[in-house]
Short mmCIF file of C-alpha atoms in Angstrom, two decimals:
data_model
loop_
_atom_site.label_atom_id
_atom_site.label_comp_id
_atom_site.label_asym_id
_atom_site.label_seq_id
_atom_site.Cartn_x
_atom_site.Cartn_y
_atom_site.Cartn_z
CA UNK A 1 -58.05 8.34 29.03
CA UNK A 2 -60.43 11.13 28.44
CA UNK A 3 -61.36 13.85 31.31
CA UNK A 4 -65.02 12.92 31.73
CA UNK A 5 -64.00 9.07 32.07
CA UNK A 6 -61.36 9.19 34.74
CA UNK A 7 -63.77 11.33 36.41
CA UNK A 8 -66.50 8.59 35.91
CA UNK A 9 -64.37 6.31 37.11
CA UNK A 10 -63.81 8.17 40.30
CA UNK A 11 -67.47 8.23 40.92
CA UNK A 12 -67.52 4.33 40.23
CA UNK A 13 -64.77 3.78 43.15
CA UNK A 14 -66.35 5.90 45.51
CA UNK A 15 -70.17 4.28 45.00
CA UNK A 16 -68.28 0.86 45.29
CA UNK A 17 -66.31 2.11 48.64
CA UNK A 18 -69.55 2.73 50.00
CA UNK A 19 -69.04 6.68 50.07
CA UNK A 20 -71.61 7.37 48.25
CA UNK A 21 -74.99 5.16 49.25
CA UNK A 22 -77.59 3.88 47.20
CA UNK A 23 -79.87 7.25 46.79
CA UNK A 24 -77.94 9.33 47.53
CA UNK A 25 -77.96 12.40 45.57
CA UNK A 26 -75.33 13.36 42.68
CA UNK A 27 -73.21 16.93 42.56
CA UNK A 28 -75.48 19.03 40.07
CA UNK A 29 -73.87 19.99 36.55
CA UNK A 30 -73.26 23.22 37.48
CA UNK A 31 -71.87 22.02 40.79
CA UNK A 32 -69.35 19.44 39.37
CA UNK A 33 -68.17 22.04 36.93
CA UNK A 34 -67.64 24.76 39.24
CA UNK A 35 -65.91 21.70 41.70
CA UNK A 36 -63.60 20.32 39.27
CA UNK A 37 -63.17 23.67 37.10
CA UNK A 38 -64.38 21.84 33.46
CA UNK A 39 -66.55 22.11 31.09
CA UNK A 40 -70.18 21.39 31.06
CA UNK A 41 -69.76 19.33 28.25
CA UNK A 42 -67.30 17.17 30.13
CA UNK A 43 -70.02 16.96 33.52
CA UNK A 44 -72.47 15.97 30.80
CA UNK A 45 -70.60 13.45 29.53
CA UNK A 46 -69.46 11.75 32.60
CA UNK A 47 -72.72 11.65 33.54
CA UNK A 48 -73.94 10.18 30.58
CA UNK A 49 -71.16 7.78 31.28
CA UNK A 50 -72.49 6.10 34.46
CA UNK A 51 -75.86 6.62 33.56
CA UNK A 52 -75.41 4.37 30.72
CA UNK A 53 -73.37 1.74 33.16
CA UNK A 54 -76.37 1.82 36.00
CA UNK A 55 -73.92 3.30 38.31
CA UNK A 56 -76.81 6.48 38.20
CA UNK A 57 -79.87 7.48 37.33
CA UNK A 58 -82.35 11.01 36.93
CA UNK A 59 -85.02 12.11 37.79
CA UNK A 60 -86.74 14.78 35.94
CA UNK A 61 -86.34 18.40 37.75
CA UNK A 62 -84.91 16.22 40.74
CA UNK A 63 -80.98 15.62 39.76
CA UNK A 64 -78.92 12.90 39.53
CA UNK A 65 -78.79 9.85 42.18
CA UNK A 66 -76.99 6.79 42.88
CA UNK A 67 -78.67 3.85 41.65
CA UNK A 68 -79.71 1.37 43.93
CA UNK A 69 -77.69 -1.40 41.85
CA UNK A 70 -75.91 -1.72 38.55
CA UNK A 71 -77.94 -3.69 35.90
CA UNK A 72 -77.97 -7.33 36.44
CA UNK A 73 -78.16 -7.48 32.94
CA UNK A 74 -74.62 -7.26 30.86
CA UNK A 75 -74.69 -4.76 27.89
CA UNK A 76 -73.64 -5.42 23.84
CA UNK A 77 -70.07 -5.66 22.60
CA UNK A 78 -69.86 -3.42 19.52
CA UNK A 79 -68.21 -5.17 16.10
CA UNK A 80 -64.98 -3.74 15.98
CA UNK A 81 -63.79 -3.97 11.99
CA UNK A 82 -61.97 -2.60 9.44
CA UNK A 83 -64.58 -0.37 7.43
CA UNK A 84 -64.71 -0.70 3.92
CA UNK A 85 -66.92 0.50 1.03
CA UNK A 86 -70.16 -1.71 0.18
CA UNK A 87 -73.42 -1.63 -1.19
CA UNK A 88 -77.13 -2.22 -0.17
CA UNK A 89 -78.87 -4.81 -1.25
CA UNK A 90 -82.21 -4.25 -2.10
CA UNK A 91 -83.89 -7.28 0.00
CA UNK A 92 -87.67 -7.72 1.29
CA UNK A 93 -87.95 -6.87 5.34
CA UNK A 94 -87.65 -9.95 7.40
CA UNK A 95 -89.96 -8.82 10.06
CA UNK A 96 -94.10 -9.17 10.65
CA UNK A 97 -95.95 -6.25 8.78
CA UNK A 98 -99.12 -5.77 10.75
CA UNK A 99 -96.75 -2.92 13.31
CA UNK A 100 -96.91 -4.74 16.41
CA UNK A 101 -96.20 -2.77 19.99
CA UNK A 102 -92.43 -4.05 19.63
CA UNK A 103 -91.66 -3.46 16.02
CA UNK A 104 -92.01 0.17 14.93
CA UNK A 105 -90.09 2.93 17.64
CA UNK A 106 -93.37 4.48 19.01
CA UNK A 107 -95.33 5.27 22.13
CA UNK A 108 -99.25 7.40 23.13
CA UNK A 109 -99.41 10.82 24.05
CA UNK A 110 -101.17 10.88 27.48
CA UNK A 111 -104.95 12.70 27.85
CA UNK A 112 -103.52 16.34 28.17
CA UNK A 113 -101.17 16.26 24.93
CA UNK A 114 -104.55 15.17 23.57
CA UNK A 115 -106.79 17.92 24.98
CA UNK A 116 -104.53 20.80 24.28
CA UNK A 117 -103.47 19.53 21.23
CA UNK A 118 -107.14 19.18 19.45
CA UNK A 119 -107.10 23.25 20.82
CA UNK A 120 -103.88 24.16 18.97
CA UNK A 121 -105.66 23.00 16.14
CA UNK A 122 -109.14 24.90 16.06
CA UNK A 123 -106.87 27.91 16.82
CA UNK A 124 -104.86 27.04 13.75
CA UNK A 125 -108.00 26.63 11.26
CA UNK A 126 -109.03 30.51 12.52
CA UNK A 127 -105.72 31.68 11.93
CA UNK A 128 -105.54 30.60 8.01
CA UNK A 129 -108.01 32.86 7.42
CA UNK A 130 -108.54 33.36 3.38
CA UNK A 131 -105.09 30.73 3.12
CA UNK A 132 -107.18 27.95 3.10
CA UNK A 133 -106.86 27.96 -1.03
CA UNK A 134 -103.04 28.68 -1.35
CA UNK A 135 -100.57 26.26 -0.85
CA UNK A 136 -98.01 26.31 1.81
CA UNK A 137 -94.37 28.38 1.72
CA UNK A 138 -92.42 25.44 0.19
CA UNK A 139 -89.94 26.54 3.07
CA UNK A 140 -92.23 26.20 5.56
CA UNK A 141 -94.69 28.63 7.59
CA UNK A 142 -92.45 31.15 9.01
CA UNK A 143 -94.64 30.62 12.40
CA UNK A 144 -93.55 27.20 12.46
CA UNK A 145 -89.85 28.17 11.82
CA UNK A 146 -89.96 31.29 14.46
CA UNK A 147 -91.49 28.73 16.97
CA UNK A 148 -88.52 26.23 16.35
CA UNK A 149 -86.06 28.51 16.43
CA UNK A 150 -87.21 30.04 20.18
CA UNK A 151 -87.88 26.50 21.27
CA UNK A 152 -84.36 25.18 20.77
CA UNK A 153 -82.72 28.86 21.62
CA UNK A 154 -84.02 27.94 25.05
CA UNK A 155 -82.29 24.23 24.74
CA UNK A 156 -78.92 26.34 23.94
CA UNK A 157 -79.25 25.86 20.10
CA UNK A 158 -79.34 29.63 18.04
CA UNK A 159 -80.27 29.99 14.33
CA UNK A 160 -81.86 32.17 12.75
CA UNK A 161 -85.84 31.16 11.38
CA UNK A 162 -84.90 31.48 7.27
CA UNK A 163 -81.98 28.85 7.78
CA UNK A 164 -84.69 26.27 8.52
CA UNK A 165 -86.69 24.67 6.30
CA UNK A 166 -89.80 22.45 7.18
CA UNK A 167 -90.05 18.72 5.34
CA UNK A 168 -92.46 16.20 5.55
CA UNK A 169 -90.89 14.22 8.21
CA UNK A 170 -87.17 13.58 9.42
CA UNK A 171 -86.30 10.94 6.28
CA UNK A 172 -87.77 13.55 4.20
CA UNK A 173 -85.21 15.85 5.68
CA UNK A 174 -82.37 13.13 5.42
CA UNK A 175 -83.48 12.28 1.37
CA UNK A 176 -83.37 16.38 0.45
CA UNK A 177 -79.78 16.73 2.38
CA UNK A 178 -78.42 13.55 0.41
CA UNK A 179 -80.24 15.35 -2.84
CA UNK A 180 -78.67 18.93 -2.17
CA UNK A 181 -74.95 17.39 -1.32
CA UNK A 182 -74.32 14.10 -2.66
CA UNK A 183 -75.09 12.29 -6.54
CA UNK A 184 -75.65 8.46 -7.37
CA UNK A 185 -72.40 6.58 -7.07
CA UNK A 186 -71.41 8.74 -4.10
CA UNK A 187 -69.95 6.87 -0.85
CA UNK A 188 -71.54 7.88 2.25
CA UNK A 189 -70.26 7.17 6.09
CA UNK A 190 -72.81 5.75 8.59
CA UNK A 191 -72.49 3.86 11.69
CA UNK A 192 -72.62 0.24 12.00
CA UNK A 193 -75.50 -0.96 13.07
CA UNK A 194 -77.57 1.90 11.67
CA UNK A 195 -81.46 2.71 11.34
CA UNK A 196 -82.57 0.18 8.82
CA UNK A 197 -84.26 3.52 7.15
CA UNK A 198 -81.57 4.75 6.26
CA UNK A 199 -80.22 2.15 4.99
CA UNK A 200 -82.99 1.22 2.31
CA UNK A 201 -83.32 4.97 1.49
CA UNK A 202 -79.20 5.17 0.42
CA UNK A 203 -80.06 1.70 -1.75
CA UNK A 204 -82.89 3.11 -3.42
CA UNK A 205 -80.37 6.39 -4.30
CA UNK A 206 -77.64 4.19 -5.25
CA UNK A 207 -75.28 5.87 -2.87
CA UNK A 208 -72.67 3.19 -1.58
CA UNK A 209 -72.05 3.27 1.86
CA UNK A 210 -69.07 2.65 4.73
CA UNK A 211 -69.97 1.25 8.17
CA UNK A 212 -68.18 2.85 10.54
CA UNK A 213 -67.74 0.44 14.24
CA UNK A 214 -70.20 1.79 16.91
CA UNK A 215 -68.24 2.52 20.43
CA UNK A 216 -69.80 3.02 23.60
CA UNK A 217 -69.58 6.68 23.18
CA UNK A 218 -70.79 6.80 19.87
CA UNK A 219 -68.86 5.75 16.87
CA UNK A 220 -64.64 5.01 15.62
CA UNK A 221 -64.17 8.59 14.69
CA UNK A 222 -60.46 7.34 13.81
CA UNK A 223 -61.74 5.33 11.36
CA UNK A 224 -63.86 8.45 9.96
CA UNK A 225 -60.81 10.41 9.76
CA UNK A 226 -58.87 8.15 7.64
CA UNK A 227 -61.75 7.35 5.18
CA UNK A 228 -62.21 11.34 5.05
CA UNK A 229 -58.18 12.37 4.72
CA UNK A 230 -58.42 9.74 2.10
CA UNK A 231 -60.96 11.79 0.38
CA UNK A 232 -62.70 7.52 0.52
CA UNK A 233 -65.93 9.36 1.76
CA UNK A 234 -68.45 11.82 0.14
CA UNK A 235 -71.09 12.41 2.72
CA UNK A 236 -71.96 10.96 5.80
CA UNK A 237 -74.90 10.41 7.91
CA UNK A 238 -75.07 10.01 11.93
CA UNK A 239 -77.52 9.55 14.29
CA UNK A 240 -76.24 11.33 17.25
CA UNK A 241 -78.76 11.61 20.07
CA UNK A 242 -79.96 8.34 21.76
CA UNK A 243 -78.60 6.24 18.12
CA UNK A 244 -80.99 4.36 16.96
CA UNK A 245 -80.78 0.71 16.82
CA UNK A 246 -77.87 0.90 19.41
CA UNK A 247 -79.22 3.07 22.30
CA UNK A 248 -76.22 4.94 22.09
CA UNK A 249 -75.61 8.56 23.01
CA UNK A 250 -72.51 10.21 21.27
CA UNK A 251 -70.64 11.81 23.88
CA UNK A 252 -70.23 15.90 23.45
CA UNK A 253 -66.92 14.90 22.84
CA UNK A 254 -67.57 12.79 19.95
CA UNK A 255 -69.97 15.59 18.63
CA UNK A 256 -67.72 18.41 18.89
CA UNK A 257 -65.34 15.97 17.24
CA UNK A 258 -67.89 14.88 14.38
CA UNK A 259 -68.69 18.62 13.77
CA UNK A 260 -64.89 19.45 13.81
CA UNK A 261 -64.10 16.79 11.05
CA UNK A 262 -66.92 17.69 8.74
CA UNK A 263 -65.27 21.70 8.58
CA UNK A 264 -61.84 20.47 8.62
CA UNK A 265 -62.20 18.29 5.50
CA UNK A 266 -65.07 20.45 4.42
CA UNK A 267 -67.52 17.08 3.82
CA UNK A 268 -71.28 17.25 4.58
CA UNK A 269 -72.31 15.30 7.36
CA UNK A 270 -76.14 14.85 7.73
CA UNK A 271 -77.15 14.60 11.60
CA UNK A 272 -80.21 12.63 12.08
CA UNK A 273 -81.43 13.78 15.72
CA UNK A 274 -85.13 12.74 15.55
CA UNK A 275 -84.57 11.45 19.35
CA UNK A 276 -82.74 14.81 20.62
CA UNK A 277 -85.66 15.93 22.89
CA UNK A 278 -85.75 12.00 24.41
CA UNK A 279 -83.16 11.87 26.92
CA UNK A 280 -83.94 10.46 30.35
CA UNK A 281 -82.05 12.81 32.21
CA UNK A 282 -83.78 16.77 32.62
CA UNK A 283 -80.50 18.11 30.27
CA UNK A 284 -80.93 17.85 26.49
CA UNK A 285 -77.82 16.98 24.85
CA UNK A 286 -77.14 19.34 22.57
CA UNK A 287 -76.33 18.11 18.65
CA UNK A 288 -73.06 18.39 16.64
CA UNK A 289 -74.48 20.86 14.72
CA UNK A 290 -74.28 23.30 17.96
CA UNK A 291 -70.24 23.25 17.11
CA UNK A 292 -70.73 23.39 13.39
CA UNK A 293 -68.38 26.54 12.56
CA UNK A 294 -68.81 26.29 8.72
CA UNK A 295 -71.94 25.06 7.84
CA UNK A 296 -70.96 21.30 6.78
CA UNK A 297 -73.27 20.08 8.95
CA UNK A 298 -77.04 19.40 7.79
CA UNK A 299 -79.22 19.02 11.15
CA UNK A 300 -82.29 17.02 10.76
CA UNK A 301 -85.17 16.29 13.09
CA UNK A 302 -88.72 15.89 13.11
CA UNK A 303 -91.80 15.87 15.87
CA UNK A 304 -92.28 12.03 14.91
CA UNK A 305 -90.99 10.42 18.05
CA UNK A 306 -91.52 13.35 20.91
CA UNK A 307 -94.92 14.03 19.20
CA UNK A 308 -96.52 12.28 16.90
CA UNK A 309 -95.29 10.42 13.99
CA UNK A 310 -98.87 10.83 12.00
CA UNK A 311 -98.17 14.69 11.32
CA UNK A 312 -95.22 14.09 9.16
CA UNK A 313 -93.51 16.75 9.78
CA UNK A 314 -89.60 17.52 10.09
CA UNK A 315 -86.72 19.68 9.10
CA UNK A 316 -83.52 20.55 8.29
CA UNK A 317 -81.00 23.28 8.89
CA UNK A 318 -78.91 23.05 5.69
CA UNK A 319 -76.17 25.12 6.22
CA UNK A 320 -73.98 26.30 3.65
CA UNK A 321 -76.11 24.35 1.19
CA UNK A 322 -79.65 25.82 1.96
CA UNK A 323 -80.02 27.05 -1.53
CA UNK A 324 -79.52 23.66 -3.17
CA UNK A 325 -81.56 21.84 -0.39
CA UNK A 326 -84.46 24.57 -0.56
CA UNK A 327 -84.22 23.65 -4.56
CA UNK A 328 -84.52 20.31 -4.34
CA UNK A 329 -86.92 20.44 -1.65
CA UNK A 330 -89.52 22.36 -3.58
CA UNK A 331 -88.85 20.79 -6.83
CA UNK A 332 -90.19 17.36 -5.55
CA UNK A 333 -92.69 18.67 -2.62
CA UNK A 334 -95.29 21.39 -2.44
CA UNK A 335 -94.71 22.06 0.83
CA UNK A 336 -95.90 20.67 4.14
CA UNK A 337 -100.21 20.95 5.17
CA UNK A 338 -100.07 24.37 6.70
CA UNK A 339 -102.95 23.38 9.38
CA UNK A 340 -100.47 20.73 10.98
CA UNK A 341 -97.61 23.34 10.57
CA UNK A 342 -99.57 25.81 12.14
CA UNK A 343 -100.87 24.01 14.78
CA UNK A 344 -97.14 22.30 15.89
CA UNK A 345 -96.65 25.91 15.99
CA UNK A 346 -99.32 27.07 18.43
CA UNK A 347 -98.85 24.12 20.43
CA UNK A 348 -95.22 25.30 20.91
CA UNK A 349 -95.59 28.57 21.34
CA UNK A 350 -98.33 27.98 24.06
CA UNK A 351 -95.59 26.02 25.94
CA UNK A 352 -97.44 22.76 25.60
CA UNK A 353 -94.94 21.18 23.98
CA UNK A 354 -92.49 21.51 26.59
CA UNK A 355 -94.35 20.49 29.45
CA UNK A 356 -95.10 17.40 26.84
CA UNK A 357 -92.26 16.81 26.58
CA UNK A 358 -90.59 16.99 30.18
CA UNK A 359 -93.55 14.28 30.57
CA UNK A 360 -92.98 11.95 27.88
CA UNK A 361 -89.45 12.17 28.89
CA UNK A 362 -90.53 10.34 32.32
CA UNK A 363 -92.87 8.13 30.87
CA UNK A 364 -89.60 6.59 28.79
CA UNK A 365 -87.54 6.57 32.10
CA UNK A 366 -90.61 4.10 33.77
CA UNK A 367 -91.00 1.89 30.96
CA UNK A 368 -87.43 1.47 30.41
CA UNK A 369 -87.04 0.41 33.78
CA UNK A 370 -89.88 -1.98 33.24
CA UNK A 371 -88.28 -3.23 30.03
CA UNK A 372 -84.88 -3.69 31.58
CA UNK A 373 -86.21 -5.18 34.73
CA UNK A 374 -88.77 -7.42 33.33
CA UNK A 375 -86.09 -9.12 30.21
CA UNK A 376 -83.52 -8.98 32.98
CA UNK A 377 -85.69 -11.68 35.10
CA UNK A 378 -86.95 -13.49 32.47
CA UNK A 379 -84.34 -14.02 29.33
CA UNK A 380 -81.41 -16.39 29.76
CA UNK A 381 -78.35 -14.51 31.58
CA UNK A 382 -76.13 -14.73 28.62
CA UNK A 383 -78.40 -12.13 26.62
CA UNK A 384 -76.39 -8.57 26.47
CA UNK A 385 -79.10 -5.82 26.78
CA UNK A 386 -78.61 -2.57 25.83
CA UNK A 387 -78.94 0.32 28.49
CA UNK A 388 -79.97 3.65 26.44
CA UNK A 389 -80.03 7.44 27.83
CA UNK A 390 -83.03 8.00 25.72
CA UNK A 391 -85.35 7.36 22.91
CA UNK A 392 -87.46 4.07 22.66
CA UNK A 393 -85.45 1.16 21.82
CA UNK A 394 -83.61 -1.50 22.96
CA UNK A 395 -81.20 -3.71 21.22
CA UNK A 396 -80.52 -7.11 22.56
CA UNK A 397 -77.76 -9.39 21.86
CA UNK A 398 -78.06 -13.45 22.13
CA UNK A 399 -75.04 -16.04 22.56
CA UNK A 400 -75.64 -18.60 19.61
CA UNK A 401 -78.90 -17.93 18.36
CA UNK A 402 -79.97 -20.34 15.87
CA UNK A 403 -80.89 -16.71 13.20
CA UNK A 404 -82.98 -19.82 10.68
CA UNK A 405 -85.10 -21.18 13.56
CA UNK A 406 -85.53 -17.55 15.21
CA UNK A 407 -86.48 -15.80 11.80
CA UNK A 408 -88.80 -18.39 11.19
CA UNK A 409 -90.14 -18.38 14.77
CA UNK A 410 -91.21 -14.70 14.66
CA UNK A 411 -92.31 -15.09 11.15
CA UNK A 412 -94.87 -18.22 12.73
CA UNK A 413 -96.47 -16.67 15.50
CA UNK A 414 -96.42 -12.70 14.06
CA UNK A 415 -93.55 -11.40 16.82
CA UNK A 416 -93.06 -8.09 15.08
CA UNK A 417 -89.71 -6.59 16.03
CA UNK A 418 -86.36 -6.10 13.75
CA UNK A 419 -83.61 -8.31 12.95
CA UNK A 420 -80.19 -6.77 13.28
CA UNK A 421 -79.35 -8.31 10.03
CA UNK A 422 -81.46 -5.31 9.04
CA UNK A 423 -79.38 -2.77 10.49
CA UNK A 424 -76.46 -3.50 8.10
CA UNK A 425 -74.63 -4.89 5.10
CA UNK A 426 -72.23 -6.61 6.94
CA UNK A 427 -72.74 -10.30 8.29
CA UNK A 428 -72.08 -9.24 12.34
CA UNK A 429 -75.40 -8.45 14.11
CA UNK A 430 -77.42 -12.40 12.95
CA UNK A 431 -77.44 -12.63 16.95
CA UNK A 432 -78.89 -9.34 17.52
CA UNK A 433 -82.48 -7.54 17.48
CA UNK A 434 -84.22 -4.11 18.00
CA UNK A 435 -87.33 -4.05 20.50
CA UNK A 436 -89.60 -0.70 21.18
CA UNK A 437 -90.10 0.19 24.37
CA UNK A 438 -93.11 2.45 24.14
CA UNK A 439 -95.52 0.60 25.46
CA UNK A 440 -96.64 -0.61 29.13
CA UNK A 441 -95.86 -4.04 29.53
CA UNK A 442 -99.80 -5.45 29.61
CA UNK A 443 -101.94 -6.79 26.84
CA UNK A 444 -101.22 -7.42 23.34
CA UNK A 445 -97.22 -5.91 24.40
CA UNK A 446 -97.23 -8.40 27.42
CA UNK A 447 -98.36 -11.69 24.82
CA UNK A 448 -95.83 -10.22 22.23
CA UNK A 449 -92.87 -10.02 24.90
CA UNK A 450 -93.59 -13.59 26.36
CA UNK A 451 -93.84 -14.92 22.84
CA UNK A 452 -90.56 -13.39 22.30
CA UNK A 453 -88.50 -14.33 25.35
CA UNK A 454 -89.82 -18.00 25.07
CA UNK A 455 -88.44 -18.25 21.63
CA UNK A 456 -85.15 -16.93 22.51
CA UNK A 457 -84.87 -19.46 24.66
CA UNK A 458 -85.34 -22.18 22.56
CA UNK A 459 -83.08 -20.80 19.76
CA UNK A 460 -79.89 -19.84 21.80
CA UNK A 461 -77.68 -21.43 24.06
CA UNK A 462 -77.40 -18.87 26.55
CA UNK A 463 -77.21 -20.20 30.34
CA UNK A 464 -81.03 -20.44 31.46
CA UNK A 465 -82.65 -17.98 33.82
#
């Protein structure tokens, strides 16, 4: 067993012996590494750990506390199989297409992301100056990339501003990296479930692709290994931070691991870490690409989901293959709208964007406390909800569910959320869905919610309420 879980477990027999109350506070990181003489990366872990069982919880610039109960709500049991090359079908999406409050993975930005916002961009339109007729560094504005590059220096992430380049988004990012390191017909590792994005995107570049079994702590890196030593696998892509349809957080373990295997069989692994900045807890984890030695691994992230999806803008740090990504970048783009790159910019640099951020990070924490609370009293017992460390979606698991009479359920009264038969190629997740949690439960998310439980109860046979 690993250090950070007998140490979790430890924790977990002393809250249960009573030693440590409900509230009561938690040893900080710095404190429990200095105590037990490890790493940070193990504290952060074994945090992570009983975070993600209820055992604790954060608050933002507060610490760590004992929770006042573990969920009453059980969690998913990952698919365990044997992984195996296969290919995406291109199929029509089985979910409601007006964007209802559960569907897409989105929240608001609250009045004074607004307010300073609108003034990072008047300041922007002064500084283009005579630019206004030229189009943007296909790279992206070096303002932008100097801005990114102190921002996540202070998060414990270094590169240098020319190894980034700016994209139109965080699958724009992904699409590039597949362009600059993979061809059609190549065989690329993901985990299984995986963003339904993703998916589609490696269909429409006839890339085939390998599930690999999700784990609590991220994903079967065994099963990696043997696909990679068998020289099965071309490419891969992960989602690493908060994993998106699974809630997941890969432990630094399983990062340092990921990063490891990518250099040791010197294989490109694309890290999709749009949901980095997300974490409920006041630490960022930091990405496998912060133990990348060698340059295999292409980091990818965006503004999307801790700003605002409707900027579309992203990027990548490509590594060794910067020169091919920066080629195909700027053979099928002409860059990125230099006011929106130059405001993102001044809004970082003015530190807006962190004190955003350390915001929107508690506004997650409350509504997935509502979320969990609110399905936990209301769905039938037998229904396994995830508990995530971050980002903005759940993923719920139902005994039985009757997937003809549910599909055509949501499809009837416009419930817009996503089928886990989305989320893979394989015939294991018909039970399962993927909810957003962005929005207060009132209103139109309230109706959508009720609609939702109410239907689950009449299409599964999971013990009543």
């Amino acid at each position: 067993m690993s250090i950070y879980r007998k140490l979790a477990n430890q924790f977990i027999d002393e809250i249960e012996a009573g030693k440590r109350p409900e509230g009561g506070r938690m040893p900080s990181l710095r404190q429990l590494a200095k105590q037990q003489a490890i790493s940070m990366s193990t504290v952060v872990s074994c945090y992570q750990e009983l975070e993600s069982q209820g055992w604790i919880h954060s608050r933002p610039q507060a610490g760590y506390f004992v929770s006042p109960h573990k969920p009453s709500h059980s969690t998913p049991e990952w698919a365990q199989f044997e992984s195996k090359v296969s290919i995406v079908k291109q199929t029509s999406s089985t979910h409601n297409t007006t964007n209802g409050p559960l569907g897409v993975s989105s929240t608001t930005n609250d009045e004074q992301t607004t307010i300073e916002l609108e003034r990072s961009f008047r300041r922007s339109i002064k500084r283009m100056g005579g630019r206004l007729n030229h189009y943007p560094d296909t790279q992206g504005e070096p303002m932008l990339r100097q801005a990114l590059s102190t921002h996540f220096a202070k998060l414990d992430l270094h590169f240098a501003s020319e190894d980034m380049v700016v994209t139109a988004g965080c699958m724009s990012a992904i699409k590039a990296a597949l362009e600059s390191c993979t061809k059609q017909g190549d065989t690329i590792a993901i985990s299984s479930p995986c963003f339904n994005g993703i998916l589609e995107l490696l269909g429409r570049m006839s890339r085939k692709i390998i599930e690999i079994p999700s784990l609590d702590d991220g994903v079967d890196l065994q099963q990696l290994e043997t696909h990679l030593k068998n020289k099965q696998v071309d490419a891969a892509i992960f989602c690493t931070s908060h994993m998106n349809p699974q809630g997941i957080n890969m432990s630094a373990n399983q990062k340092q691991k990921l990063a490891e295997l990518a250099n040791q069989y010197q294989t490109p692994i694309i890290e999709d870490d749009v949901y980095l900045e997300l974490s409920y807890s006041s630490h960022t984890p930091l990405p496998a690409k912060y133990y990348d030695k060698g340059g295999y691994v292409l980091w990818c992230g965006s503004v999307s989901k801790s700003l605002s999806p409707s900027y579309r803008l992203g990027w990548c740090l490509p590594g060794r293959y910067i020169e091919e990504y920066k080629a195909q970048f700027s053979a099928a783009s002409y860059g990125v709208a230099l006011p929106t790159q130059l405001a993102v910019a001044d809004f970082i640099e003015s530190g807006q964007y962190a004190k955003h951020v350390r915001r929107r990070r508690t506004q997650l924490l409350l509504l997935r406390q509502q979320y969990l609370s609110y399905l936990s009293q209301h769905l039938p017992k037998g229904v396994k909800i995830s508990n995530p460390q971050g980002g903005m979606v759940l993923w719920l698991q139902i005994p039985s569910l009757d997937q003809h009479t549910f599909s055509e359920g949501i499809v009837q009264q416009q419930i817009d959320i996503r089928l886990g038969q989305l989320f893979s190629t394989l015939d294991l997740y018909s039970n399962c869905l993927r909810i957003n949690m962005g929005y207060s439960i009132e209103g139109q998310t309230k109706q959508q919610l009720d609609d939702l439980i109410q239907l689950i109860h009449q299409c599964s046979n999971a013990k009543p309420v």
